[in-house]
């Protein structure tokens, strides 16, 4: 979708970082068909090699995609004063440019919503109060469908890793105290890109996701990039009919580094807006994050100090977006996982 106007709050990109252009479009993104009998093996292989894969044949109705995207754009196209009623984020609610509280900025505006009905977020309630009922309905329908799909994905992952019990991961996401959230990102077109001398403007800076798993869907505008093991940044071809699955930091620890969280970022475009929707599956705040016993070989030592999800989340919120957050929790002896 081409957007001809942009938010007043996003009218200057002078404070936002740029990066050298990346012309490499990565053709090797692993693709997993959720109905493939070998899906469990393919998921593990993709997560070991890239921490990332594209999921197809997922059975989430396209109608949920298109309805939520349309409602999200209605919100983001509101006058700035109306959107600001749902902000500033605490961390839930509406935010623009500012990512976190430690100085990170990007060419983005967003809504961050709580997905756990057991936890009351006043900002999430404000968002729904300031939007039509159809918006809340579109969000809820989408989240419930994606949750069901995510539970299936992590159970297949557990099968592939031979984790016992099979629900060792999914139970954390199903838990009524699961600390999961949902984010709608809008990256407006940035005509000023043409004046940057060929450099790219950062929409959302490089980072890993701290949770167990992230499930991304976007429109057909490019911008997403992942960092390969050799530190090369490559562009991910967009696919508005599929999901992209990211391994999070917590899952890296729970597999003792066997699966690695993927570093990724989003670059702005000059002519087309990008809309993405991400479900972040997190454990309860009190959950201890440590390598799963059924994955540890005899005599194998944990690469990480044990910590609770609350401790790691608190540490992550104090860091800059691009920091290697797990470094603070790696054991100093017995080998470190490294970045």
mmCIF file of C-alpha atoms in Angstrom:
data_model
loop_
_atom_site.group_PDB
_atom_site.id
_atom_site.type_symbol
_atom_site.label_atom_id
_atom_site.label_comp_id
_atom_site.label_asym_id
_atom_site.label_seq_id
_atom_site.Cartn_x
_atom_site.Cartn_y
_atom_site.Cartn_z
ATOM 1 C CA UNK A 1 0.000 0.000 0.000
ATOM 2 C CA UNK A 2 1.345 3.413 -0.938
ATOM 3 C CA UNK A 3 0.882 6.058 1.732
ATOM 4 C CA UNK A 4 0.918 9.652 0.518
ATOM 5 C CA UNK A 5 1.096 11.350 3.891
ATOM 6 C CA UNK A 6 3.097 10.628 6.979
ATOM 7 C CA UNK A 7 2.695 11.224 10.683
ATOM 8 C CA UNK A 8 3.692 14.646 11.965
ATOM 9 C CA UNK A 9 5.681 12.859 14.666
ATOM 10 C CA UNK A 10 7.706 11.096 11.959
ATOM 11 C CA UNK A 11 8.528 14.158 9.902
ATOM 12 C CA UNK A 12 12.257 14.300 10.619
ATOM 13 C CA UNK A 13 14.781 11.499 10.342
ATOM 14 C CA UNK A 14 17.865 13.442 11.427
ATOM 15 C CA UNK A 15 18.178 11.644 14.790
ATOM 16 C CA UNK A 16 17.734 8.150 13.358
ATOM 17 C CA UNK A 17 20.704 5.949 12.492
ATOM 18 C CA UNK A 18 21.528 4.918 8.967
ATOM 19 C CA UNK A 19 23.479 1.957 7.643
ATOM 20 C CA UNK A 20 25.257 0.947 4.475
ATOM 21 C CA UNK A 21 22.947 -0.505 1.825
ATOM 22 C CA UNK A 22 22.559 -4.273 1.697
ATOM 23 C CA UNK A 23 21.849 -5.551 -1.784
ATOM 24 C CA UNK A 24 21.863 -9.227 -0.857
ATOM 25 C CA UNK A 25 18.387 -10.779 -0.866
ATOM 26 C CA UNK A 26 18.669 -14.092 0.938
ATOM 27 C CA UNK A 27 17.246 -16.961 -1.105
ATOM 28 C CA UNK A 28 18.063 -19.574 1.500
ATOM 29 C CA UNK A 29 15.412 -18.832 4.143
ATOM 30 C CA UNK A 30 14.266 -22.242 5.430
ATOM 31 C CA UNK A 31 10.603 -22.900 4.617
ATOM 32 C CA UNK A 32 8.587 -25.272 6.802
ATOM 33 C CA UNK A 33 5.169 -26.603 5.857
ATOM 34 C CA UNK A 34 3.333 -27.067 9.144
ATOM 35 C CA UNK A 35 1.523 -30.127 7.696
ATOM 36 C CA UNK A 36 4.710 -31.791 6.459
ATOM 37 C CA UNK A 37 5.336 -35.100 8.292
ATOM 38 C CA UNK A 38 8.969 -33.988 8.590
ATOM 39 C CA UNK A 39 8.073 -30.575 10.040
ATOM 40 C CA UNK A 40 9.551 -31.349 13.468
ATOM 41 C CA UNK A 41 12.940 -32.176 11.933
ATOM 42 C CA UNK A 42 12.894 -29.195 9.571
ATOM 43 C CA UNK A 43 11.988 -26.767 12.388
ATOM 44 C CA UNK A 44 14.906 -27.896 14.541
ATOM 45 C CA UNK A 45 17.351 -27.787 11.615
ATOM 46 C CA UNK A 46 16.246 -24.243 10.685
ATOM 47 C CA UNK A 47 16.487 -23.036 14.281
ATOM 48 C CA UNK A 48 19.953 -24.568 14.730
ATOM 49 C CA UNK A 49 21.296 -23.006 11.537
ATOM 50 C CA UNK A 50 19.505 -19.655 11.445
ATOM 51 C CA UNK A 51 17.259 -19.241 14.497
ATOM 52 C CA UNK A 52 14.642 -18.312 11.919
ATOM 53 C CA UNK A 53 12.320 -19.854 9.336
ATOM 54 C CA UNK A 54 9.267 -19.177 7.202
ATOM 55 C CA UNK A 55 6.122 -21.102 8.080
ATOM 56 C CA UNK A 56 3.597 -21.982 5.372
ATOM 57 C CA UNK A 57 0.360 -23.981 5.288
ATOM 58 C CA UNK A 58 -0.346 -22.752 8.806
ATOM 59 C CA UNK A 59 -4.159 -22.685 8.639
ATOM 60 C CA UNK A 60 -4.544 -19.149 10.074
ATOM 61 C CA UNK A 61 -7.225 -17.601 7.811
ATOM 62 C CA UNK A 62 -6.040 -14.866 5.426
ATOM 63 C CA UNK A 63 -9.143 -12.962 6.449
ATOM 64 C CA UNK A 64 -7.579 -12.446 9.894
ATOM 65 C CA UNK A 65 -4.460 -10.964 8.263
ATOM 66 C CA UNK A 66 -6.264 -8.555 5.994
ATOM 67 C CA UNK A 67 -8.816 -7.419 8.573
ATOM 68 C CA UNK A 68 -6.224 -6.669 11.236
ATOM 69 C CA UNK A 69 -3.915 -4.933 8.770
ATOM 70 C CA UNK A 70 -6.792 -2.727 7.561
ATOM 71 C CA UNK A 71 -7.794 -1.819 11.110
ATOM 72 C CA UNK A 72 -4.188 -1.145 12.113
ATOM 73 C CA UNK A 73 -3.752 1.240 9.189
ATOM 74 C CA UNK A 74 -6.957 3.036 10.156
ATOM 75 C CA UNK A 75 -5.421 3.645 13.577
ATOM 76 C CA UNK A 76 -2.006 4.715 12.291
ATOM 77 C CA UNK A 77 -3.639 7.096 9.797
ATOM 78 C CA UNK A 78 -5.527 8.914 12.565
ATOM 79 C CA UNK A 79 -4.486 12.485 13.470
ATOM 80 C CA UNK A 80 -1.436 12.445 15.729
ATOM 81 C CA UNK A 81 -3.399 13.948 18.622
ATOM 82 C CA UNK A 82 -5.807 11.014 18.539
ATOM 83 C CA UNK A 83 -3.046 8.417 18.512
ATOM 84 C CA UNK A 84 -1.237 10.154 21.355
ATOM 85 C CA UNK A 85 -4.236 9.444 23.619
ATOM 86 C CA UNK A 86 -3.041 5.825 23.676
ATOM 87 C CA UNK A 87 0.510 6.796 24.708
ATOM 88 C CA UNK A 88 3.139 7.230 25.865
ATOM 89 C CA UNK A 89 3.937 3.519 26.226
ATOM 90 C CA UNK A 90 4.444 2.084 29.712
ATOM 91 C CA UNK A 91 5.607 -0.215 27.873
ATOM 92 C CA UNK A 92 2.111 -0.967 26.540
ATOM 93 C CA UNK A 93 0.282 1.558 24.402
ATOM 94 C CA UNK A 94 1.212 3.786 21.472
ATOM 95 C CA UNK A 95 4.774 4.870 20.780
ATOM 96 C CA UNK A 96 6.487 6.753 17.982
ATOM 97 C CA UNK A 97 10.194 6.819 17.066
ATOM 98 C CA UNK A 98 11.356 6.148 20.619
ATOM 99 C CA UNK A 99 12.081 2.444 21.228
ATOM 100 C CA UNK A 100 12.455 1.752 24.930
ATOM 101 C CA UNK A 101 13.770 4.256 27.438
ATOM 102 C CA UNK A 102 17.507 4.119 26.764
ATOM 103 C CA UNK A 103 17.938 6.312 23.716
ATOM 104 C CA UNK A 104 17.062 3.986 20.833
ATOM 105 C CA UNK A 105 15.009 5.536 18.039
ATOM 106 C CA UNK A 106 13.732 4.326 14.674
ATOM 107 C CA UNK A 107 11.507 5.290 11.759
ATOM 108 C CA UNK A 108 8.515 3.535 13.313
ATOM 109 C CA UNK A 109 5.291 4.023 15.207
ATOM 110 C CA UNK A 110 3.711 1.146 17.041
ATOM 111 C CA UNK A 111 1.110 -0.294 19.367
ATOM 112 C CA UNK A 112 2.242 -2.729 22.053
ATOM 113 C CA UNK A 113 -0.605 -4.704 23.612
ATOM 114 C CA UNK A 114 -0.832 -7.175 26.453
ATOM 115 C CA UNK A 115 -2.164 -10.609 25.432
ATOM 116 C CA UNK A 116 -2.822 -12.052 28.883
ATOM 117 C CA UNK A 117 -6.362 -11.358 30.142
ATOM 118 C CA UNK A 118 -5.148 -12.095 33.677
ATOM 119 C CA UNK A 119 -2.903 -9.021 33.594
ATOM 120 C CA UNK A 120 -4.562 -5.622 33.347
ATOM 121 C CA UNK A 121 -2.817 -3.033 31.192
ATOM 122 C CA UNK A 122 -4.405 0.409 31.441
ATOM 123 C CA UNK A 123 -2.711 1.493 28.211
ATOM 124 C CA UNK A 124 -4.040 -1.550 26.348
ATOM 125 C CA UNK A 125 -7.516 -0.707 27.633
ATOM 126 C CA UNK A 126 -7.033 2.888 26.481
ATOM 127 C CA UNK A 127 -6.110 1.713 22.977
ATOM 128 C CA UNK A 128 -9.304 -0.295 22.707
ATOM 129 C CA UNK A 129 -11.363 2.508 24.208
ATOM 130 C CA UNK A 130 -10.053 4.938 21.571
ATOM 131 C CA UNK A 131 -10.700 2.560 18.657
ATOM 132 C CA UNK A 132 -13.869 0.983 17.216
ATOM 133 C CA UNK A 133 -14.989 -2.409 18.524
ATOM 134 C CA UNK A 134 -14.018 -3.950 15.181
ATOM 135 C CA UNK A 135 -10.364 -3.172 15.975
ATOM 136 C CA UNK A 136 -10.485 -5.085 19.263
ATOM 137 C CA UNK A 137 -12.284 -7.954 17.541
ATOM 138 C CA UNK A 138 -9.665 -8.096 14.770
ATOM 139 C CA UNK A 139 -6.822 -8.097 17.318
ATOM 140 C CA UNK A 140 -8.393 -10.800 19.482
ATOM 141 C CA UNK A 141 -9.277 -13.099 16.559
ATOM 142 C CA UNK A 142 -5.766 -12.817 15.161
ATOM 143 C CA UNK A 143 -3.991 -13.351 18.490
ATOM 144 C CA UNK A 144 -6.063 -16.406 19.425
ATOM 145 C CA UNK A 145 -5.425 -18.053 16.038
ATOM 146 C CA UNK A 146 -1.693 -17.288 16.161
ATOM 147 C CA UNK A 147 -1.417 -18.579 19.725
ATOM 148 C CA UNK A 148 -2.943 -21.920 18.740
ATOM 149 C CA UNK A 149 -0.543 -22.182 15.814
ATOM 150 C CA UNK A 150 2.444 -21.228 18.004
ATOM 151 C CA UNK A 151 1.604 -23.911 20.562
ATOM 152 C CA UNK A 152 1.668 -26.456 17.735
ATOM 153 C CA UNK A 153 4.994 -25.125 16.426
ATOM 154 C CA UNK A 154 6.795 -25.357 19.782
ATOM 155 C CA UNK A 155 5.373 -28.832 20.420
ATOM 156 C CA UNK A 156 6.722 -29.974 17.054
ATOM 157 C CA UNK A 157 10.006 -28.336 18.052
ATOM 158 C CA UNK A 158 9.963 -30.327 21.296
ATOM 159 C CA UNK A 159 9.328 -33.516 19.304
ATOM 160 C CA UNK A 160 12.257 -32.746 17.026
ATOM 161 C CA UNK A 161 14.545 -32.072 19.974
ATOM 162 C CA UNK A 162 13.182 -35.116 21.864
ATOM 163 C CA UNK A 163 12.224 -32.934 24.817
ATOM 164 C CA UNK A 164 10.202 -34.626 27.533
ATOM 165 C CA UNK A 165 7.474 -33.846 28.293
ATOM 166 C CA UNK A 166 6.251 -32.685 24.882
ATOM 167 C CA UNK A 167 4.558 -29.614 26.369
ATOM 168 C CA UNK A 168 7.678 -28.389 28.198
ATOM 169 C CA UNK A 169 7.674 -25.244 26.024
ATOM 170 C CA UNK A 170 4.011 -24.857 25.107
ATOM 171 C CA UNK A 171 2.854 -25.029 28.720
ATOM 172 C CA UNK A 172 4.800 -21.838 29.428
ATOM 173 C CA UNK A 173 2.940 -20.023 26.644
ATOM 174 C CA UNK A 174 -0.430 -21.535 27.603
ATOM 175 C CA UNK A 175 -0.011 -20.644 31.275
ATOM 176 C CA UNK A 176 -2.589 -18.119 32.494
ATOM 177 C CA UNK A 177 0.320 -16.031 33.793
ATOM 178 C CA UNK A 178 2.274 -16.191 30.529
ATOM 179 C CA UNK A 179 4.062 -12.887 29.969
ATOM 180 C CA UNK A 180 3.323 -12.652 26.256
ATOM 181 C CA UNK A 181 2.595 -9.535 24.225
ATOM 182 C CA UNK A 182 1.571 -8.386 20.765
ATOM 183 C CA UNK A 183 3.030 -5.590 18.690
ATOM 184 C CA UNK A 184 1.757 -3.747 15.629
ATOM 185 C CA UNK A 185 4.510 -1.808 13.836
ATOM 186 C CA UNK A 186 3.987 0.823 11.144
ATOM 187 C CA UNK A 187 6.946 2.040 9.106
ATOM 188 C CA UNK A 188 5.723 4.989 6.997
ATOM 189 C CA UNK A 189 7.412 5.727 3.681
ATOM 190 C CA UNK A 190 10.353 8.081 4.045
ATOM 191 C CA UNK A 191 10.892 10.297 0.965
ATOM 192 C CA UNK A 192 13.933 11.821 2.695
ATOM 193 C CA UNK A 193 15.803 8.583 2.005
ATOM 194 C CA UNK A 194 16.754 9.960 -1.380
ATOM 195 C CA UNK A 195 18.821 12.636 0.369
ATOM 196 C CA UNK A 196 20.830 10.122 2.432
ATOM 197 C CA UNK A 197 23.378 9.443 -0.287
ATOM 198 C CA UNK A 198 22.355 5.841 -0.830
ATOM 199 C CA UNK A 199 22.376 4.864 2.848
ATOM 200 C CA UNK A 200 19.462 3.044 4.473
ATOM 201 C CA UNK A 201 17.411 4.494 7.320
ATOM 202 C CA UNK A 202 16.878 2.268 10.356
ATOM 203 C CA UNK A 203 13.208 1.573 10.989
ATOM 204 C CA UNK A 204 13.852 -0.723 13.967
ATOM 205 C CA UNK A 205 17.452 -1.274 15.070
ATOM 206 C CA UNK A 206 19.261 -4.582 15.273
ATOM 207 C CA UNK A 207 18.360 -6.776 18.237
ATOM 208 C CA UNK A 208 17.373 -10.239 19.363
ATOM 209 C CA UNK A 209 13.989 -10.921 20.938
ATOM 210 C CA UNK A 210 14.237 -11.807 24.630
ATOM 211 C CA UNK A 211 11.213 -14.126 24.798
ATOM 212 C CA UNK A 212 10.934 -17.817 23.919
ATOM 213 C CA UNK A 213 9.574 -17.357 20.403
ATOM 214 C CA UNK A 214 8.395 -14.554 18.109
ATOM 215 C CA UNK A 215 5.848 -14.965 15.322
ATOM 216 C CA UNK A 216 5.936 -12.265 12.646
ATOM 217 C CA UNK A 217 3.593 -11.494 9.790
ATOM 218 C CA UNK A 218 3.908 -8.406 7.570
ATOM 219 C CA UNK A 219 2.476 -6.923 4.424
ATOM 220 C CA UNK A 220 4.365 -7.279 1.144
ATOM 221 C CA UNK A 221 6.744 -4.373 1.780
ATOM 222 C CA UNK A 222 10.368 -5.386 2.251
ATOM 223 C CA UNK A 223 12.609 -4.156 5.064
ATOM 224 C CA UNK A 224 13.241 -7.121 7.346
ATOM 225 C CA UNK A 225 16.857 -8.270 7.542
ATOM 226 C CA UNK A 226 18.556 -10.996 9.548
ATOM 227 C CA UNK A 227 22.200 -11.378 10.500
ATOM 228 C CA UNK A 228 23.798 -14.669 9.465
ATOM 229 C CA UNK A 229 26.434 -16.514 11.493
ATOM 230 C CA UNK A 230 29.206 -14.858 9.457
ATOM 231 C CA UNK A 231 27.838 -11.420 10.535
ATOM 232 C CA UNK A 232 26.464 -10.714 7.036
ATOM 233 C CA UNK A 233 23.170 -8.849 6.901
ATOM 234 C CA UNK A 234 20.710 -10.193 4.330
ATOM 235 C CA UNK A 235 17.235 -9.077 3.294
ATOM 236 C CA UNK A 236 14.292 -11.413 3.827
ATOM 237 C CA UNK A 237 11.857 -11.434 0.881
ATOM 238 C CA UNK A 238 8.421 -10.440 2.213
ATOM 239 C CA UNK A 239 5.485 -12.842 2.042
ATOM 240 C CA UNK A 240 2.183 -11.549 3.341
ATOM 241 C CA UNK A 241 0.614 -15.025 3.359
ATOM 242 C CA UNK A 242 3.196 -16.651 5.644
ATOM 243 C CA UNK A 243 4.700 -16.310 9.097
ATOM 244 C CA UNK A 244 8.343 -15.827 10.029
ATOM 245 C CA UNK A 245 9.390 -17.524 13.262
ATOM 246 C CA UNK A 246 12.261 -16.202 15.413
ATOM 247 C CA UNK A 247 14.068 -18.078 18.177
ATOM 248 C CA UNK A 248 14.228 -15.857 21.271
ATOM 249 C CA UNK A 249 16.924 -15.499 23.930
ATOM 250 C CA UNK A 250 15.005 -17.565 26.486
ATOM 251 C CA UNK A 251 14.793 -20.499 24.067
ATOM 252 C CA UNK A 252 18.527 -20.218 23.385
ATOM 253 C CA UNK A 253 19.149 -20.680 27.106
ATOM 254 C CA UNK A 254 16.599 -23.483 27.476
ATOM 255 C CA UNK A 255 18.383 -25.418 24.718
ATOM 256 C CA UNK A 256 21.822 -24.532 26.158
ATOM 257 C CA UNK A 257 22.781 -22.691 22.995
ATOM 258 C CA UNK A 258 21.724 -25.422 20.562
ATOM 259 C CA UNK A 259 19.095 -23.089 19.105
ATOM 260 C CA UNK A 260 20.296 -19.509 18.686
ATOM 261 C CA UNK A 261 18.259 -16.322 18.870
ATOM 262 C CA UNK A 262 18.460 -14.450 15.588
ATOM 263 C CA UNK A 263 19.680 -10.850 15.345
ATOM 264 C CA UNK A 264 17.405 -8.856 13.056
ATOM 265 C CA UNK A 265 16.410 -5.313 12.071
ATOM 266 C CA UNK A 266 14.035 -3.417 9.808
ATOM 267 C CA UNK A 267 14.987 -0.754 7.257
ATOM 268 C CA UNK A 268 12.655 2.005 6.079
ATOM 269 C CA UNK A 269 11.444 2.344 2.496
ATOM 270 C CA UNK A 270 11.097 5.579 0.541
ATOM 271 C CA UNK A 271 7.767 4.898 -1.180
ATOM 272 C CA UNK A 272 5.819 2.149 0.570
ATOM 273 C CA UNK A 273 4.707 1.669 4.158
ATOM 274 C CA UNK A 274 5.401 -1.545 6.009
ATOM 275 C CA UNK A 275 2.950 -2.978 8.530
ATOM 276 C CA UNK A 276 4.004 -5.894 10.703
ATOM 277 C CA UNK A 277 2.314 -7.778 13.516
ATOM 278 C CA UNK A 278 4.322 -9.811 16.010
ATOM 279 C CA UNK A 279 3.268 -12.187 18.769
ATOM 280 C CA UNK A 280 5.986 -12.561 21.412
ATOM 281 C CA UNK A 281 5.536 -15.771 23.388
ATOM 282 C CA UNK A 282 6.976 -15.398 26.881
ATOM 283 C CA UNK A 283 6.882 -17.507 30.066
ATOM 284 C CA UNK A 284 5.395 -16.451 33.420
ATOM 285 C CA UNK A 285 7.491 -13.828 35.196
ATOM 286 C CA UNK A 286 8.423 -16.253 37.994
ATOM 287 C CA UNK A 287 9.565 -19.030 35.619
ATOM 288 C CA UNK A 288 13.171 -20.117 36.038
ATOM 289 C CA UNK A 289 15.003 -20.066 32.713
ATOM 290 C CA UNK A 290 17.646 -22.789 32.476
ATOM 291 C CA UNK A 291 18.632 -25.577 30.060
ATOM 292 C CA UNK A 292 16.022 -28.333 29.928
ATOM 293 C CA UNK A 293 17.268 -31.483 31.668
ATOM 294 C CA UNK A 294 16.096 -33.749 28.834
ATOM 295 C CA UNK A 295 18.341 -31.878 26.383
ATOM 296 C CA UNK A 296 21.527 -32.055 28.454
ATOM 297 C CA UNK A 297 24.035 -34.784 27.665
ATOM 298 C CA UNK A 298 25.644 -36.652 30.535
ATOM 299 C CA UNK A 299 28.227 -34.367 32.123
ATOM 300 C CA UNK A 300 27.219 -31.365 29.995
ATOM 301 C CA UNK A 301 27.351 -28.083 31.886
ATOM 302 C CA UNK A 302 24.990 -25.177 31.489
ATOM 303 C CA UNK A 303 26.460 -22.241 29.598
ATOM 304 C CA UNK A 304 24.253 -19.873 31.580
ATOM 305 C CA UNK A 305 23.521 -18.876 35.144
ATOM 306 C CA UNK A 306 19.971 -19.702 36.162
ATOM 307 C CA UNK A 307 17.610 -16.727 36.228
ATOM 308 C CA UNK A 308 13.911 -15.986 36.239
ATOM 309 C CA UNK A 309 12.130 -14.486 33.269
ATOM 310 C CA UNK A 310 11.417 -11.389 35.389
ATOM 311 C CA UNK A 311 15.152 -10.968 36.061
ATOM 312 C CA UNK A 312 16.047 -11.285 32.388
ATOM 313 C CA UNK A 313 13.210 -9.044 31.220
ATOM 314 C CA UNK A 314 14.196 -6.397 33.769
ATOM 315 C CA UNK A 315 17.804 -6.549 32.592
ATOM 316 C CA UNK A 316 16.732 -6.330 28.946
ATOM 317 C CA UNK A 317 14.655 -3.211 29.589
ATOM 318 C CA UNK A 318 17.728 -1.524 31.065
ATOM 319 C CA UNK A 319 19.871 -2.279 28.014
ATOM 320 C CA UNK A 320 20.220 -0.696 24.602
ATOM 321 C CA UNK A 321 18.426 -2.397 21.750
ATOM 322 C CA UNK A 322 21.569 -3.802 20.105
ATOM 323 C CA UNK A 323 23.280 -5.000 23.298
ATOM 324 C CA UNK A 324 24.150 -8.670 23.695
ATOM 325 C CA UNK A 325 21.807 -9.163 26.629
ATOM 326 C CA UNK A 326 22.619 -12.781 27.356
ATOM 327 C CA UNK A 327 26.243 -11.872 28.004
ATOM 328 C CA UNK A 328 25.381 -10.831 31.556
ATOM 329 C CA UNK A 329 24.002 -14.301 32.256
ATOM 330 C CA UNK A 330 26.690 -16.473 30.695
ATOM 331 C CA UNK A 331 28.830 -18.490 33.050
ATOM 332 C CA UNK A 332 32.354 -17.182 33.196
ATOM 333 C CA UNK A 333 33.829 -20.660 33.448
ATOM 334 C CA UNK A 334 33.117 -23.857 31.592
ATOM 335 C CA UNK A 335 32.906 -22.063 28.240
ATOM 336 C CA UNK A 336 30.756 -19.173 27.171
ATOM 337 C CA UNK A 337 28.101 -19.229 24.505
ATOM 338 C CA UNK A 338 29.414 -16.078 22.841
ATOM 339 C CA UNK A 339 27.483 -13.656 20.717
#
